Every structure is written in C-alpha cells, then in structure tokens.
Coordinates of C-alpha atoms in Angstrom, one line a residue:
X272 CA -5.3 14.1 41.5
X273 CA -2.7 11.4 42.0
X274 CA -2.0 10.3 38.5
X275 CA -0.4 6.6 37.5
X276 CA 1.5 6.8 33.9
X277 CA 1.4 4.1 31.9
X278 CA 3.2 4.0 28.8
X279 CA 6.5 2.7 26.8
X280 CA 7.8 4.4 23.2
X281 CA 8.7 7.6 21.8
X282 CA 4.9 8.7 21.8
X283 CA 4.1 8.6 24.7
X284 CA 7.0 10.1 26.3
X285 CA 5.7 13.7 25.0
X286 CA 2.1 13.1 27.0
X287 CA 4.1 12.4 30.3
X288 CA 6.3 15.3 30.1
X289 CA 3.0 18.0 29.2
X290 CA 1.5 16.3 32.5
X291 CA 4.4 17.2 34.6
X292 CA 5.0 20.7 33.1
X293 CA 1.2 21.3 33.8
X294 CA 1.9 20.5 36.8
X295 CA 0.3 17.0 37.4
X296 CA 1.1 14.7 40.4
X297 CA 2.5 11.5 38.8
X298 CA 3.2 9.3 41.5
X299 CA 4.0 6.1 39.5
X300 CA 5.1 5.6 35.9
X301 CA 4.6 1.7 34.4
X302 CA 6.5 0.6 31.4
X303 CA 7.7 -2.4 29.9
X304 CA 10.5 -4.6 31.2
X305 CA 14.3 -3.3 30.2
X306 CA 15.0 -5.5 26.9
X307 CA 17.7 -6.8 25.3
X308 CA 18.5 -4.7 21.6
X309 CA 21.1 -4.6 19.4
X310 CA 24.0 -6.5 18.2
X311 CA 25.5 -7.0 22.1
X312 CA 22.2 -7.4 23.1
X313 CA 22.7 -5.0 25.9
X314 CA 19.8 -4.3 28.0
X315 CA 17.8 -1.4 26.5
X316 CA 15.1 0.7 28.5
X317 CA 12.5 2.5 27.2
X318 CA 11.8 5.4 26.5
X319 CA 9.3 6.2 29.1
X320 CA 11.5 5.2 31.7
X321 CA 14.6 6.9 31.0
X322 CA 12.4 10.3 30.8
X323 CA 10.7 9.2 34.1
X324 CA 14.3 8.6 36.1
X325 CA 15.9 11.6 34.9
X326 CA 12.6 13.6 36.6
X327 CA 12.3 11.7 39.9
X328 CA 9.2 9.6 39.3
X329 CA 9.0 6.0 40.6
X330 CA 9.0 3.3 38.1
X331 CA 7.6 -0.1 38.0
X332 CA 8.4 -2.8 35.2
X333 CA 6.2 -5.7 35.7
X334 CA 6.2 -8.9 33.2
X335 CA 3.1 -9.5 34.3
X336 CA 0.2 -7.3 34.9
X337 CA -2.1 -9.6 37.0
X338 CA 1.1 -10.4 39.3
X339 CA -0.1 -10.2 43.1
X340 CA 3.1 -8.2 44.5
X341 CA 2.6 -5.9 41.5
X342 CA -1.1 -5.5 42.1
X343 CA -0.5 -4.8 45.7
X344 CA 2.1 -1.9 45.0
X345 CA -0.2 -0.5 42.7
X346 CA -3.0 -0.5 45.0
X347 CA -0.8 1.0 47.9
X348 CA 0.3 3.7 45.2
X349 CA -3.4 5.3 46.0
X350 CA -4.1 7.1 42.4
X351 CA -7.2 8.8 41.8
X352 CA -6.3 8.0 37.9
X353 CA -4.7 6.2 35.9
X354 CA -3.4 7.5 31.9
X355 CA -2.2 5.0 29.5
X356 CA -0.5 5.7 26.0
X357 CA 0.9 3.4 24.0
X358 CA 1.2 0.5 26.8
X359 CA -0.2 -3.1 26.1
X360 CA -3.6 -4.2 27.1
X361 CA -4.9 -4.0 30.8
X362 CA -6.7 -6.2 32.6
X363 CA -10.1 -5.4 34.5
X364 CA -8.2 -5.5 37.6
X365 CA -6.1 -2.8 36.7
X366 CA -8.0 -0.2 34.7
X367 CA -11.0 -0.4 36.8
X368 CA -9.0 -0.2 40.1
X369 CA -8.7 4.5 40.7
X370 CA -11.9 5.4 41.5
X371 CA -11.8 8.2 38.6
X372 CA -10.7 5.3 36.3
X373 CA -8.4 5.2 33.5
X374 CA -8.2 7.5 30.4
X375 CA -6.3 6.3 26.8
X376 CA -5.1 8.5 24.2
X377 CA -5.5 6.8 20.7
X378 CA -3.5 7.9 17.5
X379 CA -6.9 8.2 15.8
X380 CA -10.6 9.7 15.9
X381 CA -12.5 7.3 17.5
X382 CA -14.5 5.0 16.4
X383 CA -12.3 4.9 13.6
X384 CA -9.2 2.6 13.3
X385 CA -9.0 0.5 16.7
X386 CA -6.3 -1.1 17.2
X387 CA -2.4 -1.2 17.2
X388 CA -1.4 0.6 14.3
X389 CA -4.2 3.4 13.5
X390 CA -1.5 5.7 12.4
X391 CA 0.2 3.0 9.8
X392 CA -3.8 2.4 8.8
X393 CA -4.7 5.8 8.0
X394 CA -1.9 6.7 6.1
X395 CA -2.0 3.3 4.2
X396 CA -5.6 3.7 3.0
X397 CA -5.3 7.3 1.8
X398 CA -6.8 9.3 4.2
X399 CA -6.4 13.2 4.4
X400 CA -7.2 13.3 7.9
X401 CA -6.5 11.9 11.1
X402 CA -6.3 12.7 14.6
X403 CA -6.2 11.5 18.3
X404 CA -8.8 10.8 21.0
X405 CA -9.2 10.6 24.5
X406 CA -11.4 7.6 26.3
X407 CA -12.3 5.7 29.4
X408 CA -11.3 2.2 29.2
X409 CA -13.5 -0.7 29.3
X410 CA -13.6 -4.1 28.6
X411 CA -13.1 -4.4 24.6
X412 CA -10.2 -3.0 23.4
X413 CA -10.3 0.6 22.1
X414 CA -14.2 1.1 22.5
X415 CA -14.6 2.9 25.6
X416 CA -16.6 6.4 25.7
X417 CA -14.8 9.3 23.9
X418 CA -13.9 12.6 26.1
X419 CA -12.2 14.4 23.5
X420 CA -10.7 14.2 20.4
X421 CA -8.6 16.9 17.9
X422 CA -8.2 16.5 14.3
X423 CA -5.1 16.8 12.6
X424 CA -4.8 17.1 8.4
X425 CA -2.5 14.7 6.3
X426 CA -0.3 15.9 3.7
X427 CA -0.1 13.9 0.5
X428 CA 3.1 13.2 0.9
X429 CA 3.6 12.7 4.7
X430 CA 5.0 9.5 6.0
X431 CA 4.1 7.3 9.0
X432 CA 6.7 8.9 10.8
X433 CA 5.4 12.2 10.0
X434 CA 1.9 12.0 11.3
X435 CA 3.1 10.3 13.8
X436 CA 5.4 13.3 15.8
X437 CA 2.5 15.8 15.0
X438 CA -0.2 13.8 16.5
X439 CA 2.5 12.9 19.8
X440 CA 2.3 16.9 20.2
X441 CA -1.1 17.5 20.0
X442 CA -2.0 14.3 22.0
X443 CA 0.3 15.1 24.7
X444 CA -1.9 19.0 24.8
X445 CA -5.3 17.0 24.3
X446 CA -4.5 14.4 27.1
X447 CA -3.6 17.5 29.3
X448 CA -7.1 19.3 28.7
X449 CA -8.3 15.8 29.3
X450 CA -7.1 14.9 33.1
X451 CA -7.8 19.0 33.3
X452 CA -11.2 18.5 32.7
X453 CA -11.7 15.5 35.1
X454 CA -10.4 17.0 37.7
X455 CA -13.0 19.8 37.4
X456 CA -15.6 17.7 37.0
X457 CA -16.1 18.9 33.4
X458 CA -16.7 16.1 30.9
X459 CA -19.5 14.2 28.9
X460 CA -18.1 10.8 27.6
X461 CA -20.0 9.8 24.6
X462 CA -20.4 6.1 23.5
X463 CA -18.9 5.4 20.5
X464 CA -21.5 3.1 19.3
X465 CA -23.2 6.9 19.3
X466 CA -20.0 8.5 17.3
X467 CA -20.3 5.6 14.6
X468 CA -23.8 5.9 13.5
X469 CA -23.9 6.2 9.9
X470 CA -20.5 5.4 9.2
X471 CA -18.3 2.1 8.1
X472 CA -15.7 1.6 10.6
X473 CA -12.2 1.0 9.4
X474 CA -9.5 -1.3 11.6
X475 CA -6.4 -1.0 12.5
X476 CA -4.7 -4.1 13.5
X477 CA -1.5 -5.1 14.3
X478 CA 1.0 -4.8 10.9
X479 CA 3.3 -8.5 10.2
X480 CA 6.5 -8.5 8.2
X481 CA 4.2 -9.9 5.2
X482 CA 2.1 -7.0 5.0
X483 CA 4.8 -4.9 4.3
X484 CA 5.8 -7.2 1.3
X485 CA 4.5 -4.7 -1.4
X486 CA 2.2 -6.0 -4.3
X487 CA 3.5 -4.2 -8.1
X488 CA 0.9 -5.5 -9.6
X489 CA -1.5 -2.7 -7.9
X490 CA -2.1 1.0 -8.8
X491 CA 0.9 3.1 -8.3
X492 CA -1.0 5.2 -6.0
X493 CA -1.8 2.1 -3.7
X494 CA 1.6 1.1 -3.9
X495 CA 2.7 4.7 -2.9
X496 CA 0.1 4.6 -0.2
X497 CA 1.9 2.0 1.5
X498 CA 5.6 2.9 1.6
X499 CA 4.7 6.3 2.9
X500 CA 2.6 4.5 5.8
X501 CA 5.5 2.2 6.7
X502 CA 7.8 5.0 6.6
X503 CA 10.5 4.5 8.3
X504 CA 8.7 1.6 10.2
X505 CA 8.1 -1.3 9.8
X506 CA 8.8 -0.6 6.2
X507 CA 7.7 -1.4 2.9
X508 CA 10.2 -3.6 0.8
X509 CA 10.3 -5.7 -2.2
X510 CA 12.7 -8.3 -3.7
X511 CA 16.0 -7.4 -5.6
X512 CA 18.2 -10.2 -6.7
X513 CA 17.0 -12.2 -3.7
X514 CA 17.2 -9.7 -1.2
X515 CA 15.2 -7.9 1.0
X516 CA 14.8 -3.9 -0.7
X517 CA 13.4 -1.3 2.1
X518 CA 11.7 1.3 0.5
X519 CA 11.7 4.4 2.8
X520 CA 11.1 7.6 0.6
X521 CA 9.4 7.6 -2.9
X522 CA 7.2 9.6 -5.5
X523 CA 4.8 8.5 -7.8
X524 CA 5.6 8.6 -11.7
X525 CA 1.7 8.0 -13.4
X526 CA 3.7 7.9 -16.9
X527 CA 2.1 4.7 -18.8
X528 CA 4.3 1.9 -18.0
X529 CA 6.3 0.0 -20.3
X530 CA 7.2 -2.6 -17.9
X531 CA 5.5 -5.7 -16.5
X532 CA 4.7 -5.0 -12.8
X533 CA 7.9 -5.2 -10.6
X534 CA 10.0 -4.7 -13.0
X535 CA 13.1 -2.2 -11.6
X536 CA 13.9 0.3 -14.4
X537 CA 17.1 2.6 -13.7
X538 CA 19.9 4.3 -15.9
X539 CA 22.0 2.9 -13.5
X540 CA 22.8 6.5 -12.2
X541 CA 20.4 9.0 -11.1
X542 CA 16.9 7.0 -11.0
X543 CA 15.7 3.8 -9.4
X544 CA 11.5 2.9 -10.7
X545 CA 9.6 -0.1 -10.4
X546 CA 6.2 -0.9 -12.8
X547 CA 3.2 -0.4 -11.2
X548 CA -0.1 -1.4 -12.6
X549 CA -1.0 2.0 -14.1
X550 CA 2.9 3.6 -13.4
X551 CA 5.8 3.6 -11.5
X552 CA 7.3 3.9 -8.6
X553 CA 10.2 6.2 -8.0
X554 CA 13.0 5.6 -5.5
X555 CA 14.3 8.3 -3.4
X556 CA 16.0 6.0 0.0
X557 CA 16.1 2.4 0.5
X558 CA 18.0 0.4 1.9
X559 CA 19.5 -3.1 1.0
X560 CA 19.6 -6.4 3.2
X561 CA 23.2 -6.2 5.3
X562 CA 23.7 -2.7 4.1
X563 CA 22.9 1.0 5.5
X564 CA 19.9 3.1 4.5
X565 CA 20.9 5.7 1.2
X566 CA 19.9 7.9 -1.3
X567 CA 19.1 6.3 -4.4
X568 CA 22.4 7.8 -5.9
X569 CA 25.0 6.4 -3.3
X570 CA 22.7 3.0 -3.7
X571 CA 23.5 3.3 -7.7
X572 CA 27.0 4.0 -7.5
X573 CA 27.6 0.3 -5.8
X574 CA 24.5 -1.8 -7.4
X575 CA 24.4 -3.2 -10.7
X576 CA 21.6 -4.4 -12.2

C-alpha cells in the first residue's frame, strides 16, 4: 500500500522508522511547520521531519490542513492509507480521503483516556496498567473502532517519561502488525461503545500550567502520583520563596507529619520534604526558576532556607 505519515514529536518518530524497516511504502510524511525554539529563537524542526529527510521521504508542513494547494498535493500523492501519531486533529476532508482510510495509534487502551495527554492521565490517577491502541478515525476525536491494542504494566515508581518510551516501542511494533493486517485483509474493528460496556470511562485532556501547580494539602500518595506523571514534562512544581520549584524525581515518606501542609522541611544538607496531608514528600531533582535542574544535594549546597 501507499502509506501517508502523519506525525510530529519524539513518539512518533519510532512508528515511522518500524514502517520503513518493515518495509512499507511511505510516500509522504506531514508534520508541523519548522518553529521558532530557544533563546535565539532559531527555527526548530521536528522530530518527524528530520528523521523523514535524512531517509529520502517527501515532507509537507502545511499551517493549515483544509488549505486547497495542500489538499490538492495530498490528493495527487495517491495513498491507499493514511497513519497518524501524535499529529493534531484532522478534518473529514483529510482522514476520509485513501480509500483504506486512516489508522491512529493512541498512548492508551481504548476507550479509556481520550484525549491529549492519556499517558500524563494514567500515571496521574494511579493506574498499574496502560497500553496503546490502534483505530480508524472518524468524526469525534479518539472514538473510532479499535483494530488492536497491547497492554503494557506500570511500575510504581515510573514517570511520565518512562511509560512513555516503552509504549513508543511497542506502538511503533503494534502499528506495524496493524497496516500488516490491512493490507491482508485481516481485521475486525470493534466499536468502542462495545469495548466500554460496563465500565466508567476516564479522560484525558489537554494538561495547563495550573494543573501542574501541586496541592500539599492532599495525601502524599496523590501528591506523588502527580510529580511522577509530569515527569520531566510539563512538570509538577510548587512555590519556594516566590519562585517557581519543579519537582522532577521524588519518593514518598508516609511518616506522620509534623508540619502543616507545604511546609519544606530540610537539614539544609542531604534532604529536601514537603508536608503532605498524611506525610511527606521527598525530594530527589528539582529545579529552581532561572536555574538548571539538580540533585537535591547540589540544590542544598546554594539554597538557604
């Protein structure tokens, strides 16, 4: 089959490299435009692209997805099917224009947590498992019929960014069995209305800078919950002396708390805590407004409380 890429960050550059080394025929990759980053404000492109020119494959950037000359060169393009990861939302005009269609791969098992940031969600909540899935887009975001999905466990202790490289590798293998199985003819998509009888669906929606902002006065394992799941982005932080405190690493200390929630407690040398409701929160790397991300002990040695 002619295969159309569409896709941007990090993640999805593993699912287009697996589709090549299977030996797929991506004619076209779509990404987002180059973008201005850092402190020159040079212009950045992403990580799709980059792996896409240094194999060969054509690249298209549009700003605008419903753009006519855009539209056009996709139609002239000719693709029997069209795979998105971690691109921005499609219009009608574009999914539903290969005649296969076009196939997703989700950071999540289906039904469960549609939307931006399943893999910030699950992690966040507590869960022990998680997973990615394959579907057909339609028209609502994220609700299209399932093809396949493959379960991955969570560690206790794993981060966002954790999860998040293991389910790139076994997406990018899943999404291969999945344009695999399309070609032969092999698959039975099953609504998800079907896969969500009997259970309460949990949402993943797009994660704002006061989200991150965390709460003290909730149980040390909520709190814990959430710097692990916006670990190393977008990051949990708190206040210290006015300024913004990342939290990237941490433990949990369920020792009763002497403290009033918030509270930082530290011998000034070794060990950074803040009270929780029911305990406390133990630093391991942070990082301080205008200054680098460190160990708790290099933070220490030029912080005094």
């Amino acid at each position: 089959m002619r295969i159309i890429f569409m896709g941007t960050p990090e993640f999805a550059v593993a699912s287009l490299a697996a589709l090549i080394h299977a030996g797929e025929d991506i004619v076209a990759v779509i990404t987002a435009p180059d973008k201005p980053a850092g402190r020159g404000r040079h212009l950045q492109q992403s990580a799709v692209k980059q792996y896409a020119d240094a194999n060969g494959i054509p690249v298209l950037q549009p700003e605008k997805l419903r753009d006519p000359d855009f539209l056009a060169h996709l139609k002239l393009l000719d693709a029997d099917l069209q795979v998105v990861v971690a691109f921005r939302m499609l219009p009608e005009v574009v999914w539903n224009m290969p005649p296969v269609g076009t196939v997703n791969l989700h950071a999540s098992l289906l039904p469960q947590y549609r939307g931006a940031a399943p893999i910030n969600h699950a992690l966040i909540n507590g869960e022990t498992e998680s997973g990615v899935s394959t579907f057909l887009l339609q028209h609502e975001i994220d609700t299209g019929n399932i093809l396949f999905s493959e379960k991955v466990n969570i560690g206790p202790d794993d981060t966002a960014g954790d999860l998040h490289d293991r389910l790139m590798v076994v997406g990018a293998d899943l999404l291969v069995k999945t344009v695999r199985a399309i070609a032969q003819g092999k698959i039975e998509p099953i609504p998800q209305d079907r896969a969500a009888v009997g259970t309460a669906l949990k949402h993943a929606p797009k994660i704002f800078k006061e989200d991150c902002l965390i709460a003290w006065n909730k149980p040390v394992a909520v709190v814990y919950n959430l710097i692990r799941g916006l670990s190393p982005y977008p990051t949990a932080y708190t206040l210290l002396d006015g300024k913004t405190l990342k939290l990237f690493k941490a433990e949990k200390d369920e020792m009763p708390t002497q403290h009033e929630p918030g509270t930082p407690y530290t011998d000034g040398k070794s060990f950074l805590k803040f009270a929780c409701k029911d305990g406390y929160i133990t630093v391991k790397e942070l990082q301080l407004e205008g200054k680098k991300r460190m160990d708790v002990k290099e933070f220490l040695r030029g912080f005094r409380f």
